[in-house]
Amino acid sequence: MISAQWQFGDVLLSMLWLFLLVVWFWLLISIFADIFRDRTTSGWAKALWVVFVLVFPLLGVLVYLIVRGRDMAERALRQQEADRRAFDTYVRDTARGGVSTADELTRLAQLRDQGVIDADEFARIKARLVAGTAQD
């Protein structure tokens, strides 16, 4: 229960501080995730960035964003694209019933050998399967 002493401005100011606190922690988590996601930076450089951000938080965050902000966005974009490709592959494999392209090609070759399909149809379906795999 809010006491009668609290004014509307005090509530708004408290909400603003809470919002800034959430943004601060989100920013710190994003920066630490980016430090450890970067594969081009050595372990010593990562350690120095972590110490710099922990010892001088505001200055460390600002310097990190200025120096590595563009690379940070590019790494995040690459990670999102990799996650999307992995999800698409998972959905495709799950929808297919777990059958791999190699399994489908083996079954297709068996159908050709049994005479169920002819060589032209085999080549056409094989090309479609291989093209579908190349898009993954």
mmCIF file of C-alpha atoms in Angstrom:
data_model
loop_
_atom_site.group_PDB
_atom_site.id
_atom_site.type_symbol
_atom_site.label_atom_id
_atom_site.label_comp_id
_atom_site.label_asym_id
_atom_site.label_seq_id
_atom_site.Cartn_x
_atom_site.Cartn_y
_atom_site.Cartn_z
ATOM 1 C CA MET A 1 0.000 0.000 0.000
ATOM 2 C CA ILE A 2 1.350 3.418 -0.928
ATOM 3 C CA SER A 3 1.499 5.760 2.026
ATOM 4 C CA ALA A 4 -0.167 9.150 1.934
ATOM 5 C CA GLN A 5 3.264 10.772 1.991
ATOM 6 C CA TRP A 6 4.017 9.703 -1.566
ATOM 7 C CA GLN A 7 3.211 12.226 -4.227
ATOM 8 C CA PHE A 8 2.553 11.454 -7.878
ATOM 9 C CA GLY A 9 5.944 12.908 -8.842
ATOM 10 C CA ASP A 10 7.706 10.625 -6.365
ATOM 11 C CA VAL A 11 6.048 7.580 -7.940
ATOM 12 C CA LEU A 12 7.056 8.718 -11.426
ATOM 13 C CA LEU A 13 10.613 9.358 -10.282
ATOM 14 C CA SER A 14 10.797 5.912 -8.674
ATOM 15 C CA MET A 15 9.487 4.331 -11.878
ATOM 16 C CA LEU A 16 12.102 6.241 -13.882
ATOM 17 C CA TRP A 17 14.899 5.004 -11.614
ATOM 18 C CA LEU A 18 13.592 1.448 -11.850
ATOM 19 C CA PHE A 19 13.499 1.715 -15.638
ATOM 20 C CA LEU A 20 17.069 3.055 -15.723
ATOM 21 C CA LEU A 21 18.207 0.229 -13.441
ATOM 22 C CA VAL A 22 16.658 -2.378 -15.762
ATOM 23 C CA VAL A 23 18.269 -0.711 -18.798
ATOM 24 C CA TRP A 24 21.631 -0.644 -17.014
ATOM 25 C CA PHE A 25 21.545 -4.368 -16.237
ATOM 26 C CA TRP A 26 20.353 -5.155 -19.770
ATOM 27 C CA LEU A 27 23.277 -3.148 -21.136
ATOM 28 C CA LEU A 28 25.781 -4.895 -18.867
ATOM 29 C CA ILE A 29 24.460 -8.339 -19.823
ATOM 30 C CA SER A 30 24.603 -7.421 -23.516
ATOM 31 C CA ILE A 31 28.179 -6.193 -23.229
ATOM 32 C CA PHE A 32 29.396 -9.227 -21.282
ATOM 33 C CA ALA A 33 27.649 -11.551 -23.742
ATOM 34 C CA ASP A 34 29.327 -9.735 -26.625
ATOM 35 C CA ILE A 35 32.748 -9.872 -24.965
ATOM 36 C CA PHE A 36 32.547 -13.648 -24.658
ATOM 37 C CA ARG A 37 30.837 -14.167 -28.052
ATOM 38 C CA ASP A 38 33.664 -12.481 -29.961
ATOM 39 C CA ARG A 39 35.958 -15.155 -31.371
ATOM 40 C CA THR A 40 38.533 -12.722 -32.745
ATOM 41 C CA THR A 41 39.485 -11.228 -29.379
ATOM 42 C CA SER A 42 42.080 -13.023 -27.274
ATOM 43 C CA GLY A 43 41.390 -14.230 -23.772
ATOM 44 C CA TRP A 44 43.611 -11.537 -22.274
ATOM 45 C CA ALA A 45 41.769 -8.773 -24.124
ATOM 46 C CA LYS A 46 38.448 -10.195 -22.941
ATOM 47 C CA ALA A 47 39.741 -10.273 -19.370
ATOM 48 C CA LEU A 48 40.891 -6.650 -19.638
ATOM 49 C CA TRP A 49 37.490 -5.567 -20.986
ATOM 50 C CA VAL A 50 35.714 -7.379 -18.137
ATOM 51 C CA VAL A 51 37.973 -5.798 -15.517
ATOM 52 C CA PHE A 52 37.593 -2.362 -17.124
ATOM 53 C CA VAL A 53 33.786 -2.624 -17.146
ATOM 54 C CA LEU A 54 33.679 -3.935 -13.565
ATOM 55 C CA VAL A 55 36.141 -1.411 -12.091
ATOM 56 C CA PHE A 56 34.873 1.651 -13.985
ATOM 57 C CA PRO A 57 31.294 0.672 -14.898
ATOM 58 C CA LEU A 58 29.982 3.827 -16.546
ATOM 59 C CA LEU A 59 33.240 4.699 -18.293
ATOM 60 C CA GLY A 60 33.838 1.065 -19.258
ATOM 61 C CA VAL A 61 30.384 0.685 -20.811
ATOM 62 C CA LEU A 62 30.659 3.947 -22.717
ATOM 63 C CA VAL A 63 34.155 3.166 -24.022
ATOM 64 C CA TYR A 64 33.109 -0.361 -25.024
ATOM 65 C CA LEU A 65 30.094 0.938 -26.930
ATOM 66 C CA ILE A 66 32.170 3.603 -28.683
ATOM 67 C CA VAL A 67 35.092 1.322 -29.576
ATOM 68 C CA ARG A 68 33.241 -1.915 -30.331
ATOM 69 C CA GLY A 69 29.610 -0.899 -30.856
ATOM 70 C CA ARG A 70 29.498 -1.524 -34.611
ATOM 71 C CA ASP A 71 31.202 -4.915 -34.279
ATOM 72 C CA MET A 72 28.816 -5.718 -31.437
ATOM 73 C CA ALA A 73 25.818 -5.197 -33.712
ATOM 74 C CA GLU A 74 27.375 -7.291 -36.485
ATOM 75 C CA ARG A 75 28.097 -10.182 -34.097
ATOM 76 C CA ALA A 76 24.547 -10.047 -32.771
ATOM 77 C CA LEU A 77 23.184 -10.107 -36.336
ATOM 78 C CA ARG A 78 25.373 -13.096 -37.267
ATOM 79 C CA GLN A 79 24.211 -14.925 -34.142
ATOM 80 C CA GLN A 80 20.553 -14.232 -34.981
ATOM 81 C CA GLU A 81 21.059 -15.517 -38.518
ATOM 82 C CA ALA A 82 22.775 -18.678 -37.247
ATOM 83 C CA ASP A 83 19.952 -19.247 -34.760
ATOM 84 C CA ARG A 84 17.366 -18.765 -37.522
ATOM 85 C CA ARG A 85 19.152 -21.233 -39.817
ATOM 86 C CA ALA A 86 19.388 -23.785 -37.011
ATOM 87 C CA PHE A 87 15.685 -23.352 -36.235
ATOM 88 C CA ASP A 88 14.720 -23.657 -39.908
ATOM 89 C CA THR A 89 16.804 -26.822 -40.241
ATOM 90 C CA TYR A 90 15.236 -28.249 -37.101
ATOM 91 C CA VAL A 91 11.705 -27.495 -38.321
ATOM 92 C CA ARG A 92 12.460 -28.904 -41.777
ATOM 93 C CA ASP A 93 13.958 -32.099 -40.347
ATOM 94 C CA THR A 94 11.131 -32.510 -37.853
ATOM 95 C CA ALA A 95 8.467 -31.949 -40.496
ATOM 96 C CA ARG A 96 10.208 -34.468 -42.731
ATOM 97 C CA GLY A 97 10.048 -37.050 -39.956
ATOM 98 C CA GLY A 98 13.759 -37.092 -39.270
ATOM 99 C CA VAL A 99 14.596 -38.433 -42.729
ATOM 100 C CA SER A 100 17.847 -37.017 -44.028
ATOM 101 C CA THR A 101 18.573 -36.101 -47.637
ATOM 102 C CA ALA A 102 20.953 -39.061 -47.865
ATOM 103 C CA ASP A 103 18.146 -41.397 -46.760
ATOM 104 C CA GLU A 104 15.829 -39.909 -49.364
ATOM 105 C CA LEU A 105 18.457 -40.318 -52.096
ATOM 106 C CA THR A 106 19.000 -43.953 -51.074
ATOM 107 C CA ARG A 107 15.264 -44.640 -51.219
ATOM 108 C CA LEU A 108 15.081 -42.847 -54.566
ATOM 109 C CA ALA A 109 17.917 -44.995 -55.961
ATOM 110 C CA GLN A 110 16.098 -48.110 -54.792
ATOM 111 C CA LEU A 111 12.945 -47.001 -56.606
ATOM 112 C CA ARG A 112 15.005 -46.436 -59.748
ATOM 113 C CA ASP A 113 16.680 -49.835 -59.429
ATOM 114 C CA GLN A 114 13.298 -51.521 -58.943
ATOM 115 C CA GLY A 115 12.001 -49.830 -62.099
ATOM 116 C CA VAL A 116 9.325 -47.808 -60.295
ATOM 117 C CA ILE A 117 10.781 -44.560 -61.676
ATOM 118 C CA ASP A 118 12.897 -44.015 -64.771
ATOM 119 C CA ALA A 119 16.333 -42.385 -64.980
ATOM 120 C CA ASP A 120 14.963 -38.972 -66.065
ATOM 121 C CA GLU A 121 12.557 -38.803 -63.145
ATOM 122 C CA PHE A 122 15.359 -39.958 -60.807
ATOM 123 C CA ALA A 123 17.622 -37.143 -62.055
ATOM 124 C CA ARG A 124 14.860 -34.543 -61.714
ATOM 125 C CA ILE A 125 13.924 -35.541 -58.148
ATOM 126 C CA LYS A 126 17.581 -35.865 -57.147
ATOM 127 C CA ALA A 127 18.313 -32.365 -58.453
ATOM 128 C CA ARG A 128 15.377 -31.000 -56.427
ATOM 129 C CA LEU A 129 16.569 -32.776 -53.270
ATOM 130 C CA VAL A 130 20.147 -31.566 -53.684
ATOM 131 C CA ALA A 131 18.965 -28.010 -54.421
ATOM 132 C CA GLY A 132 16.837 -28.108 -51.242
ATOM 133 C CA THR A 133 19.894 -29.184 -49.257
ATOM 134 C CA ALA A 134 22.034 -26.407 -50.760
ATOM 135 C CA GLN A 135 19.528 -23.785 -49.549
ATOM 136 C CA ASP A 136 19.974 -24.928 -45.934
#
